[in-house]
Coordinates of C-alpha atoms in Angstrom, one line a residue:
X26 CA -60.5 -34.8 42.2
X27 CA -56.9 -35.6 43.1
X28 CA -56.1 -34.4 46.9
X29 CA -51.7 -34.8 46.4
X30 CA -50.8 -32.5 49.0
X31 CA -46.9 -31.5 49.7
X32 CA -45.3 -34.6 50.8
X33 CA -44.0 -32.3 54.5
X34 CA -46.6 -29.7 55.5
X35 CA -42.6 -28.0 56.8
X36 CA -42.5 -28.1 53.3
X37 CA -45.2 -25.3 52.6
X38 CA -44.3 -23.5 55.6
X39 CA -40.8 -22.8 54.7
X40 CA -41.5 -21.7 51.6
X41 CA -44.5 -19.4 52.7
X42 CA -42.1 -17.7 55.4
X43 CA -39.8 -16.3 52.7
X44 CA -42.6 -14.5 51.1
X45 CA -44.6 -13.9 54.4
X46 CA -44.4 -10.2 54.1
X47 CA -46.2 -10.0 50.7
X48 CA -49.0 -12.2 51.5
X49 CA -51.5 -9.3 52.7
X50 CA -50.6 -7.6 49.7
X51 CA -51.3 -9.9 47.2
X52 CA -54.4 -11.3 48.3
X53 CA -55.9 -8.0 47.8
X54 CA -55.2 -7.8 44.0
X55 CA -57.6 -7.1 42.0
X56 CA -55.3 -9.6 40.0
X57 CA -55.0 -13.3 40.4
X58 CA -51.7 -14.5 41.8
X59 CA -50.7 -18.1 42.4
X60 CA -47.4 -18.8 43.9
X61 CA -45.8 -22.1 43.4
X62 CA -42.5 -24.1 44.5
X63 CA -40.3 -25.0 41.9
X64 CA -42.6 -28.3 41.2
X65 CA -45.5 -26.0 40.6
X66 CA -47.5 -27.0 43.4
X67 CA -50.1 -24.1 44.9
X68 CA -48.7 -22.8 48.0
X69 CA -50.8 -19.6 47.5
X70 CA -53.8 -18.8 45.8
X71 CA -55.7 -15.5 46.6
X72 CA -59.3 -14.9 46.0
X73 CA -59.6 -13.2 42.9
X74 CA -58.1 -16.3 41.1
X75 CA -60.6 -18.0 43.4
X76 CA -63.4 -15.8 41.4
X77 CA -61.9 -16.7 38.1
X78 CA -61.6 -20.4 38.7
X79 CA -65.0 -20.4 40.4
X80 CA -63.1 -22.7 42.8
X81 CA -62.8 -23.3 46.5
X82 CA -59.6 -21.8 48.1
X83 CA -59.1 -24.8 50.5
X84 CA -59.1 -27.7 48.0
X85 CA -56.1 -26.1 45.9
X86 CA -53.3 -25.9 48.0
X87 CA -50.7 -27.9 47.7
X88 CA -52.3 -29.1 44.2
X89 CA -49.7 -28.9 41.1
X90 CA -51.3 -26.7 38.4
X91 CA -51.1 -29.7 36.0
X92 CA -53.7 -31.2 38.5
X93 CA -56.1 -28.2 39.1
X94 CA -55.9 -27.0 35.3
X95 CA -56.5 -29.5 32.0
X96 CA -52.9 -28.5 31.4
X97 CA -50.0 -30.4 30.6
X98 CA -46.3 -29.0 31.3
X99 CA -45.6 -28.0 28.1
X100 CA -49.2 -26.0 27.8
X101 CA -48.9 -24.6 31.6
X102 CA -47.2 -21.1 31.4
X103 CA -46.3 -22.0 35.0
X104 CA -44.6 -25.3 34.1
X105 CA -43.1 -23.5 31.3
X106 CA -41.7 -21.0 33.5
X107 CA -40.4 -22.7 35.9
X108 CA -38.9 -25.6 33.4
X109 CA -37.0 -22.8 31.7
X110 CA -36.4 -20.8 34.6
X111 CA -37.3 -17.5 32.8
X112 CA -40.7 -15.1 32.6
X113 CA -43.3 -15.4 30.7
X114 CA -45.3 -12.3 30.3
X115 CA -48.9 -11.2 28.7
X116 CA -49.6 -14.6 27.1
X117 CA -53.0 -15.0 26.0
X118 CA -54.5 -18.3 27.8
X119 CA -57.3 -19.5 27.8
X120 CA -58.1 -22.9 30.3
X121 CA -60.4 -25.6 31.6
X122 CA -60.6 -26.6 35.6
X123 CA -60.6 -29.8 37.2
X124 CA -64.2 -28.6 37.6
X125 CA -64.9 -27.8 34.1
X126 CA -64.9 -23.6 34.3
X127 CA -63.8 -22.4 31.5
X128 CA -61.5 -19.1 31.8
X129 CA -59.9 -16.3 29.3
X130 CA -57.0 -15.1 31.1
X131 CA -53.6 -12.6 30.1
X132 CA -51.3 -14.0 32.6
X133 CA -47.6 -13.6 33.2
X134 CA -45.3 -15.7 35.2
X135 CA -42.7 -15.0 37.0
X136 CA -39.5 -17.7 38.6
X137 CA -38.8 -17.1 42.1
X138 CA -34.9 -17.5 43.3
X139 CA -33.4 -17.2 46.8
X140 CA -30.6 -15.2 47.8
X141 CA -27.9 -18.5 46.7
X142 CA -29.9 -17.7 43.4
X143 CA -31.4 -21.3 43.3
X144 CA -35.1 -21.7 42.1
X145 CA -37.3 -22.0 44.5
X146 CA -41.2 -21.6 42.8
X147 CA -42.9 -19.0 41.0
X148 CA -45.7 -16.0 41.0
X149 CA -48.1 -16.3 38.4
X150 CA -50.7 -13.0 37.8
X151 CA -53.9 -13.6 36.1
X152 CA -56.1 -11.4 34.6
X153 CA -59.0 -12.2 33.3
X154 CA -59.7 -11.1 29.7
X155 CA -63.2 -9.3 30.0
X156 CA -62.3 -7.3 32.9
X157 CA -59.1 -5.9 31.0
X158 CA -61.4 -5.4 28.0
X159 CA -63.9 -3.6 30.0
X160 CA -61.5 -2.0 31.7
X161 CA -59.6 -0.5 28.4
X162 CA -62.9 0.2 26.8
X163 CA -63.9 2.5 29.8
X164 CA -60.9 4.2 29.5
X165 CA -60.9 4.7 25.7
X166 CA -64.9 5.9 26.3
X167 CA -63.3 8.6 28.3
X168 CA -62.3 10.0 24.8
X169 CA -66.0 9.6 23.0
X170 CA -67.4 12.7 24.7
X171 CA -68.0 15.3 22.2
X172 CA -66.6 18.5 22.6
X173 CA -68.3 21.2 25.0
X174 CA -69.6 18.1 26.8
X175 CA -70.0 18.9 30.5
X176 CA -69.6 15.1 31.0
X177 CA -65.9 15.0 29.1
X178 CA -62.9 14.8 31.7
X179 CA -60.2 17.0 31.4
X180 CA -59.4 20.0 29.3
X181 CA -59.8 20.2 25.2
X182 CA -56.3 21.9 23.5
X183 CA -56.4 24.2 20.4
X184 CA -53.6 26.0 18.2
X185 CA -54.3 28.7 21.2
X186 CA -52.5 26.5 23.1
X187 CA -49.2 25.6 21.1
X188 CA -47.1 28.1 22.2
X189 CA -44.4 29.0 19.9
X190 CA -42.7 31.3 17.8
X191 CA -39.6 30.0 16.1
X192 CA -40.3 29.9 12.3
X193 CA -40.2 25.6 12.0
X194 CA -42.5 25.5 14.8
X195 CA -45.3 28.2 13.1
X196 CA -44.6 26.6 9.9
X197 CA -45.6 23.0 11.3
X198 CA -48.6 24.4 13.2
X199 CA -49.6 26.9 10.4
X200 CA -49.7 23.0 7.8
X201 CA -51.8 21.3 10.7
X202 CA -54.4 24.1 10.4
X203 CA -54.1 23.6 6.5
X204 CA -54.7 19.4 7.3
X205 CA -57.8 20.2 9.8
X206 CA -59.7 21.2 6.7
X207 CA -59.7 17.9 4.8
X208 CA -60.2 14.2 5.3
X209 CA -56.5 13.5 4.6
X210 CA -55.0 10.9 6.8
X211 CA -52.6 12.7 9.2
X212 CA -48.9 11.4 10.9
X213 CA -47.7 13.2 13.3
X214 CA -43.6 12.8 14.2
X215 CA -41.5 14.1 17.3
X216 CA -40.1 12.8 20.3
X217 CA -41.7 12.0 23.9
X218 CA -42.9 15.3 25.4
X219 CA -43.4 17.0 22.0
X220 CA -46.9 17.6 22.3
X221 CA -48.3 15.4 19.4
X222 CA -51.2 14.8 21.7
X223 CA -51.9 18.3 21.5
X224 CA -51.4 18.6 18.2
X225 CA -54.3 15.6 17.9
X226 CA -56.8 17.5 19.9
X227 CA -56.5 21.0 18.0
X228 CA -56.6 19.4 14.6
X229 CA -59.9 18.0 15.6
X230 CA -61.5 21.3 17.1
X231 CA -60.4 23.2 14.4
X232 CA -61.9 21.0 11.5
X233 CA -65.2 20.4 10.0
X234 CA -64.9 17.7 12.7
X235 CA -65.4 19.8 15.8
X236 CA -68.8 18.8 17.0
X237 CA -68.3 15.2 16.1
X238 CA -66.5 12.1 18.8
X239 CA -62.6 12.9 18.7
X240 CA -61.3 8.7 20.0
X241 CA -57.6 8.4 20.9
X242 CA -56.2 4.9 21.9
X243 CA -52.1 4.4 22.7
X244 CA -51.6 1.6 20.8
X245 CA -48.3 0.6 22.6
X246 CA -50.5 0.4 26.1
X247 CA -52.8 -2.0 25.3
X248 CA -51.9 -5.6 24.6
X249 CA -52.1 -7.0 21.2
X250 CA -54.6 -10.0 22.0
X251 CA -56.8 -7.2 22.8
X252 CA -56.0 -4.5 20.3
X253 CA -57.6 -6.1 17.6
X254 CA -61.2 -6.6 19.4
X255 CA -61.0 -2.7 20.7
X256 CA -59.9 -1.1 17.4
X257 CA -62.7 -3.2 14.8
X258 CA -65.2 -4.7 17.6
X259 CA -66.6 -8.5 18.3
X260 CA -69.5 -10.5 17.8
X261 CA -70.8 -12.8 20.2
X262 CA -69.1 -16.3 20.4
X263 CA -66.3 -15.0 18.1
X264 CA -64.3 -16.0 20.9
X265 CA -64.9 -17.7 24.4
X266 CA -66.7 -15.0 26.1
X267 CA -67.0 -12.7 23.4
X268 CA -69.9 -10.1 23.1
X269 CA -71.6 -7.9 20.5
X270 CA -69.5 -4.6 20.6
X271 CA -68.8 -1.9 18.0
X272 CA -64.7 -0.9 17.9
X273 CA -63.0 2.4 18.5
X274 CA -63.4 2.5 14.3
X275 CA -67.3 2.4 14.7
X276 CA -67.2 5.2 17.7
X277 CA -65.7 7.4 16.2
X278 CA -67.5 7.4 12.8
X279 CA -68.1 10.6 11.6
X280 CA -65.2 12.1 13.9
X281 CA -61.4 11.2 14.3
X282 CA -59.5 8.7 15.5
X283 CA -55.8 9.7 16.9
X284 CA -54.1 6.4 17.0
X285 CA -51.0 7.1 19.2
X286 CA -47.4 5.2 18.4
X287 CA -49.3 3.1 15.7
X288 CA -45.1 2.3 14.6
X289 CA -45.7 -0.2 17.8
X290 CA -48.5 -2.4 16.3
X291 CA -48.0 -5.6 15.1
X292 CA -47.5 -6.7 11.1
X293 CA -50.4 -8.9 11.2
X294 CA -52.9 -5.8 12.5
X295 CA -51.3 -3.1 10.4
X296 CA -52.3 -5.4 7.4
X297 CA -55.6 -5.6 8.7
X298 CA -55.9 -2.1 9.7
X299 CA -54.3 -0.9 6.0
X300 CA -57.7 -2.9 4.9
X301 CA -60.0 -1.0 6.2
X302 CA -58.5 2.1 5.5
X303 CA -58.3 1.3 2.3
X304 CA -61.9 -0.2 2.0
X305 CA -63.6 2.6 4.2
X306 CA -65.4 -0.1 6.2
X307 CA -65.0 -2.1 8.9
X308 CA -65.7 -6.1 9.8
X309 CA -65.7 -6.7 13.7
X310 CA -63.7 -9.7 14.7
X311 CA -65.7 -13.2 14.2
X312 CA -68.5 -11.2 11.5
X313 CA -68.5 -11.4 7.7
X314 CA -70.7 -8.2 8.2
X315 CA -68.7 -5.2 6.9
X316 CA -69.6 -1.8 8.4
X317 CA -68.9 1.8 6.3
X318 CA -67.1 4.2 8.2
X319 CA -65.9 7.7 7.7
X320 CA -63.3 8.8 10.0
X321 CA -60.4 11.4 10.1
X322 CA -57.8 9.3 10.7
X323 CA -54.9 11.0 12.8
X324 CA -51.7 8.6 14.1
X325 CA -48.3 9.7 15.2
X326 CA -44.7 7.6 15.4
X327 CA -42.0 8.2 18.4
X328 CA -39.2 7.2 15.7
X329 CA -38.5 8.0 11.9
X330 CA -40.9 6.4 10.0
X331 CA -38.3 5.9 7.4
X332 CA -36.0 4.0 10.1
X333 CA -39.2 2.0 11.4
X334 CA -40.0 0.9 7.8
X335 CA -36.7 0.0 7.2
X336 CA -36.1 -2.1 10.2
X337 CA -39.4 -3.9 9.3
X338 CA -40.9 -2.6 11.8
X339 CA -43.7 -0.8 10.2
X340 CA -45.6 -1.4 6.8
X341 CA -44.7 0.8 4.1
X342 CA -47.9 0.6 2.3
X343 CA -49.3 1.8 5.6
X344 CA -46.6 4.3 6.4
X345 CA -47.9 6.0 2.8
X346 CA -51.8 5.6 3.7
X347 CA -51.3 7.5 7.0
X348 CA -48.9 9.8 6.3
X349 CA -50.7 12.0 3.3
X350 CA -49.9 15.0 5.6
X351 CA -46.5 14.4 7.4
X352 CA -45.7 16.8 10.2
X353 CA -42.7 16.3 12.1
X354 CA -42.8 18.4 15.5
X355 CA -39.4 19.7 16.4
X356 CA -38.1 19.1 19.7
X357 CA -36.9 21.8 21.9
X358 CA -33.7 21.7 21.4
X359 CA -34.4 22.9 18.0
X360 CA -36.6 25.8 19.0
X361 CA -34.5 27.4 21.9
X362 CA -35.7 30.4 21.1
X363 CA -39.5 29.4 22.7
X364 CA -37.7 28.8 25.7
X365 CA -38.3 31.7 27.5
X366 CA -42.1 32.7 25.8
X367 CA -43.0 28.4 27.6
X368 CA -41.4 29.4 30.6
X369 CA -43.7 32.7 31.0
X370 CA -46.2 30.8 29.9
X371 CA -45.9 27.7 32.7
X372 CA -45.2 30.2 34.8
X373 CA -48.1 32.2 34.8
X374 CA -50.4 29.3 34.4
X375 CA -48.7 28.0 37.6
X376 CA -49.6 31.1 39.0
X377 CA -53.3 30.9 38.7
X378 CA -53.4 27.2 39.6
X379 CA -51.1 27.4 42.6
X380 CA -51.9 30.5 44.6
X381 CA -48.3 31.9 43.5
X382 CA -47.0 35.5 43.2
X383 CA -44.1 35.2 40.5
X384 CA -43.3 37.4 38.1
X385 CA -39.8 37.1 36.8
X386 CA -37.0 34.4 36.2
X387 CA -33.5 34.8 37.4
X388 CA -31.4 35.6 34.7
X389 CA -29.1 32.3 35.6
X390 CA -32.4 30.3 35.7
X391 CA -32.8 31.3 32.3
X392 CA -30.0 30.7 30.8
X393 CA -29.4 27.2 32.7
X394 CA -33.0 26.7 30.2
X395 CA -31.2 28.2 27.3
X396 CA -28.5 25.8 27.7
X397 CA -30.1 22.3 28.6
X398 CA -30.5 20.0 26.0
X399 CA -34.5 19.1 27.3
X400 CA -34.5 15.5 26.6
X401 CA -38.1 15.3 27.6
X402 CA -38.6 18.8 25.8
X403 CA -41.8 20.6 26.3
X404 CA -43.6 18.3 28.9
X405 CA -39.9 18.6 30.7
X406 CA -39.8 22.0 30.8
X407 CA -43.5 22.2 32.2
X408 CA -43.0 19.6 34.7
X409 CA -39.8 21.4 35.5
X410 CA -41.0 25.0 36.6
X411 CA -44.3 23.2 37.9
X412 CA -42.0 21.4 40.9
X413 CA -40.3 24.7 41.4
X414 CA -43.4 26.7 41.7
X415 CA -44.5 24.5 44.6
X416 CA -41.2 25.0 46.5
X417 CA -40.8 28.8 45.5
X418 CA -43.3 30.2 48.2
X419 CA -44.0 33.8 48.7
X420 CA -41.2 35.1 46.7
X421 CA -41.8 36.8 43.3
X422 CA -39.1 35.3 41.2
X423 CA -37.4 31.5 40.5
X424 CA -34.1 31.2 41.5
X425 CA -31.2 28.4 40.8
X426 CA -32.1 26.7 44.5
X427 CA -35.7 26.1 42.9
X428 CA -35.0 23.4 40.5
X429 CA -34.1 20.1 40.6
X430 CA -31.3 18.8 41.4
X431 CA -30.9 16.5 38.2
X432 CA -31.3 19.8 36.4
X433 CA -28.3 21.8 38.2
X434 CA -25.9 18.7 37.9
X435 CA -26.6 18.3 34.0
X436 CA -25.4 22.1 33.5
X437 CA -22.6 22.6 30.8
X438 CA -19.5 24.7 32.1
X439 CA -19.4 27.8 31.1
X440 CA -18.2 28.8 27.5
X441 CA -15.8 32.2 27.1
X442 CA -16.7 34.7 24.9
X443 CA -14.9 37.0 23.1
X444 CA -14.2 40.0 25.5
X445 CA -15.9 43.6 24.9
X446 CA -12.7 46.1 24.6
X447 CA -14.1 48.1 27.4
X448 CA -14.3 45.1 29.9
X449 CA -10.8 43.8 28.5
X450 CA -9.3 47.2 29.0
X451 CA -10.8 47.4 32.4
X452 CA -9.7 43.9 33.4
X453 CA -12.3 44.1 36.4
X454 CA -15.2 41.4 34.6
X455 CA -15.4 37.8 35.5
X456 CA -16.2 35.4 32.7
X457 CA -19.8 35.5 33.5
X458 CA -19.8 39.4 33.2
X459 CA -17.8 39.2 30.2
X460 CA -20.0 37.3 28.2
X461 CA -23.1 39.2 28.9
X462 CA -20.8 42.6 28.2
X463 CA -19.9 40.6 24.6
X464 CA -23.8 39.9 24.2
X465 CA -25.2 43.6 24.8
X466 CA -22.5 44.9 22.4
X467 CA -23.4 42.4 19.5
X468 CA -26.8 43.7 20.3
X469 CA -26.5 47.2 20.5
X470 CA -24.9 46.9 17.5
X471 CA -27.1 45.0 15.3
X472 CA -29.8 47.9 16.6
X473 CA -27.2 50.8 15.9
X474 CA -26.9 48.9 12.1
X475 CA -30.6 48.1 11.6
X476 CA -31.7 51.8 13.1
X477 CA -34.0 49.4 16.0
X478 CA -35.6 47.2 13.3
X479 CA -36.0 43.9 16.0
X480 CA -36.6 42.2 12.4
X481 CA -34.1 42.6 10.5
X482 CA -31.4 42.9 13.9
X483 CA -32.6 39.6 14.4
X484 CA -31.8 38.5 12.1
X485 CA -28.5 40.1 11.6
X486 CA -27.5 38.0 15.0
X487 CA -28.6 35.3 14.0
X488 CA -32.0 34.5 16.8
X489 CA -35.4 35.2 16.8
X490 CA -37.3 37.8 17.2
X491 CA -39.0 36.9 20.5
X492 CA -35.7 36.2 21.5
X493 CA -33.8 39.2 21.0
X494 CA -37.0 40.8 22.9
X495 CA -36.3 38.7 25.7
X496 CA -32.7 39.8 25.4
X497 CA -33.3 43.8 24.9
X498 CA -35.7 43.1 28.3
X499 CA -32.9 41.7 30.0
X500 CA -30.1 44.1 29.3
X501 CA -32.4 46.9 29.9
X502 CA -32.1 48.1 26.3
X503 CA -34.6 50.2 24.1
X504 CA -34.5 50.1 21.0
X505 CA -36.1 53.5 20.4
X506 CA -33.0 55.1 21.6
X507 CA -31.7 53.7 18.3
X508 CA -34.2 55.1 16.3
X509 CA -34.1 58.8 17.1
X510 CA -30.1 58.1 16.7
X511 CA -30.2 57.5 13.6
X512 CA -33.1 59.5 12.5
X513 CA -32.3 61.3 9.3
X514 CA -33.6 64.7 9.3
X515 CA -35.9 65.5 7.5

């Protein structure tokens, strides 16, 4: 065992004093971290990478990584870093000790530079392969529990609980309930914050699948040296360290499998996962055993699959084989009209969760919702009147000073209207008085027209019917006034 230490002990100190402040925290990662100089000798070297080398602490400092690890510079990912001065990140390695340990690792390297910006060493975290596999498995398992399960985490979604009323929005859920019934492949389209997840859950409880495992995996959390083990399984020795293990594929036989932002999986595993969709069975990695399997295969896409296809991205064979039923989930923006049935609806839940008393929302609240553009869309609008619930205390109703700052700066200057003649001829409105004057005229109009239809006023104007609702609420309008009006005799 070579013992080259640093050449100046003054050496190891200086360097250790410009990270001195970190030291506590990273020797308690459940991580490996090695930090280097910029000739890759050990200056630190915690004791999980201790556990994973199976090596003595002591006898590795001040040890280059080239001696400690059957590596050579180009094969270190240390060397590598520091040689090119740039990270290296998620790379699969797996190593031999000076003392013959044998480790699978993910680790990612990082260069170190001083305030001058020269190098000066680098931070490498190590992760040892089984651990992450365990640990992604046991998250994934959190999924396997069948429904009604007192042992599942969390709460199960249903159509009950996609709340909605503008036509595209019924239309989409009204096809997903259409989809439940058959063992179609289903992809599911709509930005972050759309509820596709939800949409995954209540197509499984409202199918022939109910009773049977419902497995969801996001395929962009998970790297891809371990995607391919979790999705189809492992034999022993396939691998240094490998085990017998069925895949997500083999858990959820007989149920569904909701494989989230599949658009972010590599070519080389959407071939292999367009194989065993198209074969109905499954071969773990390292068997020529092949293994039938029956699932309901659900997967959605944060971009157009079209786009993703065409920017190689995703397969288009695959594209087709998943997306037999297409449903592309509007975002709000494209629904305003559910604005204000969500924000009762997070508003009352809030309620019962929070200890609160509120039962309205200021008129400038809701049109501030009416207006914003809700880049994060449904999950944004929950999360939204979820932090001002928490700061609304005892009063009864959300006002403007409730909600987030972020929220008030991104609001759109007001927009003129045309003037009712009564409020021009009285010059006494403001522009904010003015518009709402021009919006209960169009309304009581459209009622006056349609003798209080809500249908067919609707649209006449143009909105929904739960919106003009909202609106007839707000104005303080009835719309059986307008039927005895205009009641012919008879």
């Amino acid at each position: 065992m070579p013992k080259a230490k640093f050449r100046d002990p003054a050496d190891r100190e200086a360097f250790l004093r410009s990270v001195v402040n970190y030291l506590d925290i990273l020797e308690s990662f459940d991580e490996g971290v090695i930090l280097t100089d910029r000739d890759g000798r050990i200056a630190f070297y915690n004791a999980t990478q201790a556990r994973i080398d199976q090596t003595d602490r002591d006898e590795v400092i001040g040890l280059k990584t080239t001696e400690l690890y059957q590596l050579t510079d180009e094969t270190s990912l240390i060397m590598r870093c520091l040689l090119s001065r740039r990270p290296v990140v998620n790379q699969h390695l797996v190593y031999r000790t000076r003392y013959g340990r044998i480790a699978n690792t993910i680790c990612s390297v990082f260069p170190l530079f001083d305030a001058r910006g020269e190098l000066v060493g680098s931070a490498c975290f190590v992760r040892d392969y089984h651990l992450v596999e365990q640990t992604v498995t046991s998250i994934c398992s959190h999924t396997l529990e069948h429904p009604g399960s007192e042992a599942r985490p969390g709460r199960r979604f249903t159509f009950d609980d996609l709340i909605g009323e503008h036509p595209s929005f019924r239309r989409i859920v009204q096809t997903a309930k259409t989809a439940a019934l058959t063992p179609s492949a289903v992809m599911l389209h709509g930005e972050t914050g759309t509820g596709k997840e939800l949409f995954a859950q209540a197509i499984h409880g409202f199918g022939p699948w109910k009773g049977a495992p419902y497995v969801a995996i996001n395929c962009a959390a998970i790297p891809e040296n371990l995607l391919e083990g979790l999705l189809f399984g492992t034999v022993r020795g396939a691998f240094t360290g490998a085990v017998d293990r069925p895949g997500l594929f083999e858990k959820a036989n007989g149920g569904v499998l909701f494989l989230d932002e599949v658009n972010s999986m590599p070519l080389g595993l959407q071939a292999k996962l367009l194989r065993v969709l198209q074969e109905k069975r499954v071969r773990r990695v390292g068997s020529l055993e092949e293994r039938p399997i029956a699932v309901k295969l659900l997967s959605s896409v944060n971009e157009d699959p079209h786009a993703a296809v065409e920017a190689g991205r995703m397969r288009v064979d695959l594209f087709y084989r998943l997306g037999v039923v297409f449903l592309r989930i509007p975002p709000l923006r494209e629904r305003r009209s559910d604005i204000p049935v969500l924000a009762r609806f997070f508003v009352a839940r809030s309620n019962r969760e929070l200890g609160r008393h509120v039962e309205a929302v200021a008129d400038e609240v809701m049109d501030l919702f009416l207006e914003y553009p809700w880049p994060g869309n449904v999950r944004e609008l929950e999360h939204v009147i979820e932090g001002a619930m928490n700061v609304v205390g005892e009063r009864d109703r959300l006002e403007m000073g409730d909600l987030p700052p972020y929220l008030l700066r991104a609001r759109p200057p007001a927009r003129a209207a045309p003037p009712e003649p009564e409020a021009e001829r009285g010059g006494t409105f403001d522009l904010k008085e003015a518009q709402r004057a021009a919006e209960r005229g169009a309304i009581r109009r459209a009622l006056e027209a349609e003798e209080g239809n809500l249908t067919r006023a609707a649209e006449r104007l143009g909105i929904s019917r739960q919106l003009l609702s909202y609106k007839l609420k707000r104005h303080g309008i009835r719309r059986e006034e307008f039927r005895t009006r205009n009641r012919r005799p008879g």
